[in-house]
């Protein structure tokens, strides 16, 4: 019996996959999470992070894998207990310093309590009256609010910033970014219940408080990635990466020890199995923090890319894992590059029939393009086909409730089975499971798989393609050059697939397939957003609808030059020229000139973007044609 056969959706299925999938144990994975999560606050570059890495390396060695700890510099954060003390009453509230918060003055940060409902600038007038301990409700982008307050004209009067958690009985933390203009005051978390009580104090005109704590940022620390290697037998230079990260806040059971446990289950299942290609099982350090700048996080994966950049072209795929053991919903999701879409659809076809999925009603879905907030993005931006596997959102994220108690063995089982199947087929299928024809299809028609609401405020949006963008009917943008390049690429991809159907040519042409996909990914996969909701096409094409609106506004302005503006036109122009439209001094000619200049600049940038995309597609096409001569 042949070891592999084609699936109905075009992928490869292994004849003995059920036996290998039966090696996965969700209970064993949860036990590993329970063990590692006892090492709390595994901060980048800390001894706790390193002891976790050492334990993971030990487990890999037990499987007979070749293990290395690849060290790199990191920025460490150390802290102690902290509290908010109400002056006068002496009432104290326990707090949690936000990671990498600026130091607290030795005698504490003192000031009047100022409750800012949303952190809007109009609420900040109270900051001009003297030192204020500002309190705001949780906001997903609290870092930008901290930056805004720090840069505000009265920022010097902010003694400290408290963020009320959305969780009633738990803290919620995220890093304070280490940017060129750092936040100038300590930042801390309050539980939701304590936040409600403190709001009452903040209503009093003379309510004052003192924040106490210890926060220290230490440069020159060392972190490490744990890399366990399994050599392939026929294409050993090509390697598949199976990854997660072991640093984390509090116990960090689901984020992200659950993913490390999944990586370990995959390694255990494949340790004694020969595969065509090599596999690297990696546990990254410094995912949550460890560096300076806009990308102060994802530091360990970026360090891996820098260390292995010279041979990164041999990476067949990077299968990253996050949040493997808990969720608010039944969705198990994948964000991936378009070349991996058929691969994951094939895996879903198989895995969806597994007992754990049928009994629990778990649902599967793919979103394109890749998520930019996890470790695979450093690889995707360098062209490497990549996917992020994860359960959808869970309430305990980055909180002290993210303990081993919330990990579900059934979810771990389902997750690790998908992780294993994805790795197995990437590492051992005769033809590397990448699809350029699938890529072309996504570019043309977009992708819409998961559109169901995952929680009350998040959903996967669709990814528009060229056909949808053309439907906007903006006459100033010509997609013909890109369409022609895509037509040629589709023909070349079809020829390559025909060649690869001959088993004797597989090892010769697999590298060509990978190279072409890497060219496309480097040029096209720049979007993603925090949950893969951004459009695939980067740059100024996102503003095509705005360009069309500008054309309509310009046409209307031309018609009314020298006349009073009708109310309907004011309504149309209001978003473009606020607040000038509402005044009697609004100059139609000046508005027309400015709008025309903006239109022309945007049109030029869109034209350049289309040419860039066409050049990228053309480069991949030329690579295929030259490689098949």
Coordinates of C-alpha atoms in Angstrom, one line a residue, residues 26-442:
X26 CA -4.2 15.8 26.1
X27 CA -3.9 14.7 29.7
X28 CA -0.2 14.4 29.5
X29 CA 0.0 17.8 27.8
X30 CA -2.0 19.4 30.6
X31 CA 0.3 17.7 33.2
X32 CA 3.3 19.3 31.5
X33 CA 1.6 22.7 31.7
X34 CA 0.8 22.1 35.4
X35 CA 4.5 21.4 36.1
X36 CA 5.9 24.4 34.1
X37 CA 3.3 26.9 35.3
X38 CA 4.6 26.6 38.9
X39 CA 7.5 28.7 37.6
X40 CA 5.6 32.0 37.6
X41 CA 6.6 35.4 36.0
X42 CA 8.9 33.9 33.4
X43 CA 10.1 37.4 32.4
X44 CA 12.5 37.8 29.4
X45 CA 16.1 37.2 30.5
X46 CA 15.1 36.1 34.1
X47 CA 16.3 33.1 36.0
X48 CA 12.8 31.8 35.9
X49 CA 12.6 32.0 32.2
X50 CA 15.9 30.2 31.9
X51 CA 15.0 27.4 34.3
X52 CA 11.8 26.8 32.2
X53 CA 14.0 26.6 29.1
X54 CA 16.3 24.1 30.8
X55 CA 13.4 21.9 31.7
X56 CA 12.0 22.0 28.2
X57 CA 15.4 21.1 26.8
X58 CA 15.7 18.2 29.2
X59 CA 12.3 16.8 28.0
X60 CA 13.4 17.1 24.4
X61 CA 16.6 15.2 25.1
X62 CA 14.7 12.4 26.7
X63 CA 13.1 11.9 23.2
X64 CA 16.6 11.5 21.7
X65 CA 16.6 14.8 19.8
X66 CA 19.6 17.0 19.2
X67 CA 19.0 20.0 21.5
X68 CA 20.7 23.4 21.6
X69 CA 20.0 26.5 23.7
X70 CA 20.6 29.5 21.5
X71 CA 21.3 32.5 23.7
X72 CA 20.8 36.2 22.9
X73 CA 20.8 39.5 24.8
X74 CA 17.6 40.7 26.4
X75 CA 16.2 43.4 28.6
X76 CA 15.0 42.2 32.0
X77 CA 12.4 43.6 34.2
X78 CA 12.3 43.1 38.0
X79 CA 9.6 44.2 40.4
X80 CA 8.2 43.8 43.9
X81 CA 4.8 44.2 45.5
X82 CA 3.0 47.4 44.9
X83 CA -0.1 49.2 46.4
X84 CA -2.2 52.3 46.1
X85 CA -2.8 54.0 49.5
X86 CA -5.6 56.5 50.1
X87 CA -4.3 59.5 51.9
X88 CA -6.3 60.3 55.0
X89 CA -8.2 57.0 55.4
X90 CA -5.0 54.9 55.0
X91 CA -7.0 52.4 53.0
X92 CA -4.8 50.2 50.8
X93 CA -5.4 48.5 47.5
X94 CA -3.1 45.8 46.2
X95 CA -1.9 46.5 42.6
X96 CA 0.3 44.9 39.9
X97 CA 2.9 46.9 38.2
X98 CA 2.7 46.7 34.4
X99 CA 5.8 45.0 33.0
X100 CA 8.6 47.4 32.2
X101 CA 6.9 50.2 34.1
X102 CA 9.2 53.1 34.9
X103 CA 10.6 53.1 38.5
X104 CA 8.6 54.4 41.4
X105 CA 10.0 57.2 43.5
X106 CA 11.5 56.0 46.8
X107 CA 8.9 57.9 48.8
X108 CA 6.1 56.8 46.4
X109 CA 4.2 58.6 43.7
X110 CA 1.8 61.1 45.2
X111 CA -1.1 63.0 43.7
X112 CA -4.8 63.8 43.5
X113 CA -6.9 61.0 42.1
X114 CA -8.2 61.8 38.6
X115 CA -10.6 59.4 36.9
X116 CA -10.3 59.5 33.1
X117 CA -13.3 57.6 31.6
X118 CA -11.7 57.1 28.2
X119 CA -8.4 58.9 28.3
X120 CA -9.7 61.5 25.8
X121 CA -7.7 64.7 25.6
X122 CA -10.7 66.8 26.6
X123 CA -10.7 65.0 30.0
X124 CA -7.1 66.0 30.7
X125 CA -7.6 69.5 31.9
X126 CA -7.5 68.3 35.5
X127 CA -3.9 67.3 35.0
X128 CA -2.8 71.0 34.9
X129 CA -3.7 71.5 38.5
X130 CA -0.9 69.5 40.0
X131 CA 0.4 66.0 40.4
X132 CA -2.4 63.5 39.5
X133 CA -2.6 59.7 39.9
X134 CA -4.7 59.1 36.7
X135 CA -7.1 56.1 36.7
X136 CA -8.7 54.8 33.5
X137 CA -10.8 51.7 32.6
X138 CA -9.0 49.0 30.7
X139 CA -8.4 49.7 27.1
X140 CA -6.8 47.2 24.7
X141 CA -4.4 49.9 23.5
X142 CA -3.4 51.2 27.0
X143 CA 0.2 51.6 25.8
X144 CA -0.8 54.4 23.4
X145 CA -2.9 56.1 26.1
X146 CA 0.2 56.0 28.4
X147 CA 2.3 57.5 25.6
X148 CA -0.3 60.2 25.0
X149 CA -0.5 61.1 28.7
X150 CA 3.3 61.2 28.9
X151 CA 3.6 63.5 25.9
X152 CA 0.7 65.7 26.9
X153 CA 1.5 69.3 27.9
X154 CA 0.6 68.4 31.5
X155 CA 2.3 65.0 31.4
X156 CA 4.9 66.2 33.9
X157 CA 2.0 66.4 36.4
X158 CA 1.1 62.7 36.2
X159 CA 2.5 60.9 39.2
X160 CA 1.2 57.4 38.1
X161 CA -1.3 55.8 35.8
X162 CA -3.6 53.0 37.1
X163 CA -5.5 50.7 34.6
X164 CA -8.7 49.1 35.9
X165 CA -8.8 45.4 34.7
X166 CA -11.9 44.2 32.8
X167 CA -11.7 41.2 35.2
X168 CA -13.4 41.8 38.5
X169 CA -11.1 39.7 40.7
X170 CA -7.8 39.7 38.7
X171 CA -5.1 41.9 37.4
X172 CA -4.5 42.4 33.6
X173 CA -1.1 43.3 32.3
X174 CA 0.7 44.3 29.2
X175 CA 4.2 45.8 28.6
X176 CA 4.9 49.5 28.8
X177 CA 6.8 49.9 25.5
X178 CA 10.4 50.9 25.7
X179 CA 10.4 53.6 23.0
X180 CA 12.7 56.4 22.2
X181 CA 10.4 58.7 24.2
X182 CA 9.6 56.4 27.2
X183 CA 6.6 56.8 29.5
X184 CA 7.7 59.0 32.3
X185 CA 5.6 57.6 35.2
X186 CA 4.9 54.2 36.8
X187 CA 1.9 52.3 35.4
X188 CA 0.0 49.6 37.3
X189 CA -3.1 47.4 37.1
X190 CA -6.1 47.3 39.5
X191 CA -8.7 44.6 39.8
X192 CA -12.1 45.5 38.5
X193 CA -13.6 45.3 42.0
X194 CA -11.0 47.6 43.5
X195 CA -11.3 49.9 40.5
X196 CA -15.0 50.4 41.3
X197 CA -14.2 51.3 44.9
X198 CA -11.4 53.7 43.9
X199 CA -13.8 55.5 41.5
X200 CA -15.7 56.5 44.5
X201 CA -12.6 58.1 46.0
X202 CA -11.8 59.8 42.7
X203 CA -15.2 61.6 42.7
X204 CA -14.1 63.7 45.7
X205 CA -12.4 66.9 44.9
X206 CA -9.7 66.5 47.5
X207 CA -9.1 62.8 47.2
X208 CA -5.4 62.1 47.1
X209 CA -3.4 58.9 47.1
X210 CA 0.2 57.5 47.2
X211 CA 1.4 54.7 44.9
X212 CA 4.2 52.5 46.3
X213 CA 6.2 49.7 44.6
X214 CA 9.5 48.7 43.0
X215 CA 10.2 48.5 39.3
X216 CA 13.6 48.1 37.7
X217 CA 14.6 47.7 34.1
X218 CA 17.9 45.8 33.7
X219 CA 19.9 45.7 30.4
X220 CA 22.5 43.1 29.6
X221 CA 20.4 40.0 30.6
X222 CA 20.5 36.8 28.6
X223 CA 17.6 34.8 27.2
X224 CA 17.5 31.6 25.1
X225 CA 15.6 29.7 22.4
X226 CA 15.3 26.0 22.9
X227 CA 15.9 24.2 19.5
X228 CA 15.4 20.5 19.2
X229 CA 16.4 19.0 15.8
X230 CA 15.2 15.8 14.0
X231 CA 17.0 15.2 10.8
X232 CA 15.1 14.2 7.6
X233 CA 16.2 11.3 5.4
X234 CA 15.8 12.4 1.8
X235 CA 15.5 16.2 1.9
X236 CA 17.4 17.0 5.1
X237 CA 18.3 20.5 4.2
X238 CA 14.7 21.6 4.1
X239 CA 13.3 21.9 7.6
X240 CA 9.8 22.5 9.1
X241 CA 9.6 24.5 12.3
X242 CA 7.1 23.6 15.0
X243 CA 7.1 26.4 17.6
X244 CA 5.7 28.0 20.7
X245 CA 7.1 30.3 23.5
X246 CA 7.8 29.7 27.1
X247 CA 8.1 33.1 28.7
X248 CA 4.9 34.6 30.2
X249 CA 3.2 36.7 32.8
X250 CA 1.9 35.3 36.1
X251 CA 1.5 31.5 35.6
X252 CA 1.0 31.9 31.9
X253 CA -0.6 28.5 31.6
X254 CA -2.5 29.0 28.4
X255 CA -0.3 31.9 27.1
X256 CA 1.8 30.1 26.3
X257 CA 2.9 26.9 28.1
X258 CA -0.1 25.1 26.6
X259 CA 1.5 25.7 23.1
X260 CA 4.9 24.4 24.4
X261 CA 3.1 21.3 25.6
X262 CA 1.6 20.9 22.2
X263 CA 5.0 21.2 20.6
X264 CA 6.3 18.5 23.0
X265 CA 3.4 16.2 22.1
X266 CA 4.2 16.6 18.4
X267 CA 7.9 15.9 19.1
X268 CA 7.0 12.8 21.1
X269 CA 4.8 11.4 18.4
X270 CA 7.4 11.8 15.7
X271 CA 10.6 11.1 17.6
X272 CA 10.9 7.6 16.2
X273 CA 9.4 8.3 12.7
X274 CA 11.5 8.9 9.7
X275 CA 10.4 11.9 7.7
X276 CA 11.6 13.2 4.3
X277 CA 12.4 16.7 5.7
X278 CA 14.1 17.8 8.9
X279 CA 12.0 19.1 11.8
X280 CA 13.0 21.7 14.4
X281 CA 10.9 21.8 17.6
X282 CA 11.4 25.3 19.1
X283 CA 10.4 27.0 22.3
X284 CA 11.1 30.7 22.0
X285 CA 12.1 33.0 24.8
X286 CA 11.3 36.7 24.9
X287 CA 8.0 36.6 23.0
X288 CA 6.2 38.9 25.4
X289 CA 9.1 41.4 25.9
X290 CA 12.8 41.7 25.9
X291 CA 13.7 44.4 23.4
X292 CA 13.3 48.2 22.8
X293 CA 11.3 49.9 20.1
X294 CA 8.0 49.4 18.4
X295 CA 8.5 45.6 18.4
X296 CA 9.7 45.2 22.0
X297 CA 8.1 41.8 21.9
X298 CA 8.5 38.8 19.5
X299 CA 12.2 39.2 20.4
X300 CA 13.2 35.5 20.6
X301 CA 11.8 34.6 17.2
X302 CA 13.4 37.6 15.5
X303 CA 16.8 36.6 17.1
X304 CA 16.3 33.1 15.6
X305 CA 15.8 34.6 12.2
X306 CA 18.9 36.8 12.5
X307 CA 21.0 33.8 13.6
X308 CA 19.8 31.5 10.8
X309 CA 19.2 34.1 8.1
X310 CA 21.8 32.6 5.7
X311 CA 19.9 29.3 5.5
X312 CA 16.4 30.6 6.1
X313 CA 15.6 29.9 2.5
X314 CA 15.5 26.2 3.4
X315 CA 12.7 26.6 5.9
X316 CA 9.7 24.9 4.3
X317 CA 7.1 26.2 6.8
X318 CA 6.8 27.6 10.3
X319 CA 3.9 26.2 12.3
X320 CA 3.5 28.4 15.3
X321 CA 1.2 27.7 18.3
X322 CA -0.5 30.0 20.8
X323 CA -3.3 29.6 23.4
X324 CA -3.6 25.8 23.0
X325 CA -5.7 24.9 26.1
X326 CA -8.5 27.3 26.8
X327 CA -11.0 29.5 25.0
X328 CA -14.3 31.3 25.2
X329 CA -15.6 29.5 22.0
X330 CA -15.4 26.3 20.1
X331 CA -13.3 27.7 17.2
X332 CA -9.8 26.3 16.6
X333 CA -8.3 28.7 14.1
X334 CA -5.4 29.1 11.8
X335 CA -4.0 32.3 10.4
X336 CA -1.7 31.5 7.4
X337 CA 0.0 32.7 4.3
X338 CA -2.0 31.9 1.1
X339 CA 0.3 29.2 -0.1
X340 CA -0.6 27.1 3.0
X341 CA -4.4 27.5 2.6
X342 CA -5.0 24.1 0.7
X343 CA -2.7 22.4 3.2
X344 CA -4.7 23.4 6.2
X345 CA -8.0 22.8 4.4
X346 CA -6.8 19.3 3.7
X347 CA -5.8 18.9 7.4
X348 CA -9.2 20.1 8.5
X349 CA -10.9 17.5 6.2
X350 CA -9.1 14.8 8.1
X351 CA -9.0 16.2 11.6
X352 CA -12.6 17.3 11.7
X353 CA -13.6 13.6 11.6
X354 CA -11.5 12.7 14.6
X355 CA -13.4 11.5 17.7
X356 CA -12.4 14.5 19.8
X357 CA -13.8 17.0 17.3
X358 CA -17.0 15.2 16.6
X359 CA -17.8 14.6 20.3
X360 CA -17.0 18.1 21.4
X361 CA -18.4 20.0 18.4
X362 CA -15.2 21.9 17.9
X363 CA -15.1 24.0 14.7
X364 CA -12.2 24.8 12.4
X365 CA -11.4 27.9 10.3
X366 CA -8.7 29.6 8.3
X367 CA -8.0 33.3 8.1
X368 CA -5.7 35.1 5.7
X369 CA -3.3 36.9 6.0
X370 CA -1.1 35.9 9.0
X371 CA -1.5 37.4 12.4
X372 CA 1.2 40.1 13.1
X373 CA 1.1 39.6 16.9
X374 CA 2.8 36.3 17.2
X375 CA 6.2 34.7 16.5
X376 CA 5.5 33.5 13.0
X377 CA 5.5 37.1 11.6
X378 CA 9.3 37.4 11.6
X379 CA 9.4 34.4 9.3
X380 CA 6.5 35.5 7.1
X381 CA 8.0 38.9 6.5
X382 CA 11.1 37.1 5.3
X383 CA 9.0 35.0 2.9
X384 CA 8.7 31.8 4.8
X385 CA 5.3 30.1 4.6
X386 CA 3.8 30.4 8.0
X387 CA 0.7 29.6 10.0
X388 CA -0.5 30.3 13.5
X389 CA -2.7 27.7 15.2
X390 CA -4.7 28.9 18.2
X391 CA -8.0 28.7 20.1
X392 CA -9.9 31.9 19.9
X393 CA -10.0 34.5 22.6
X394 CA -10.2 33.7 26.4
X395 CA -11.0 36.0 29.2
X396 CA -8.0 35.2 31.5
X397 CA -5.4 36.4 28.9
X398 CA -2.4 38.1 30.5
X399 CA -4.0 37.9 34.0
X400 CA -3.3 36.1 37.2
X401 CA -6.2 33.8 36.4
X402 CA -4.3 32.2 33.6
X403 CA -3.4 29.2 35.6
X404 CA -3.3 25.4 34.9
X405 CA -6.9 25.2 36.3
X406 CA -8.3 26.7 33.1
X407 CA -6.5 24.2 30.8
X408 CA -8.9 21.6 29.3
X409 CA -7.4 18.3 28.3
X410 CA -9.9 17.9 25.5
X411 CA -8.8 21.2 23.9
X412 CA -5.2 20.2 24.3
X413 CA -5.9 16.9 22.6
X414 CA -7.7 18.5 19.6
X415 CA -5.1 21.2 19.3
X416 CA -2.1 18.9 19.4
X417 CA -3.7 16.5 16.9
X418 CA -4.0 19.4 14.4
X419 CA -0.5 20.6 15.2
X420 CA 0.9 17.1 14.6
X421 CA -1.0 16.5 11.4
X422 CA 0.1 19.8 10.0
X423 CA 3.7 19.1 10.8
X424 CA 3.6 15.5 9.6
X425 CA 2.3 16.4 6.1
X426 CA 4.7 19.3 5.7
X427 CA 7.6 17.2 6.7
X428 CA 6.9 14.0 4.9
X429 CA 4.5 14.5 1.9
X430 CA 6.3 13.8 -1.4
X431 CA 5.4 17.2 -2.8
X432 CA 5.9 20.1 -0.3
X433 CA 2.3 21.1 0.5
X434 CA 2.5 24.6 -0.8
X435 CA 0.2 25.9 -3.5
X436 CA 0.9 28.7 -5.9
X437 CA -2.3 28.2 -7.8
X438 CA -4.1 28.5 -4.5
X439 CA -2.1 31.6 -3.8
X440 CA -3.3 33.1 -7.2
X441 CA -6.9 32.2 -6.4
X442 CA -6.7 34.0 -3.1

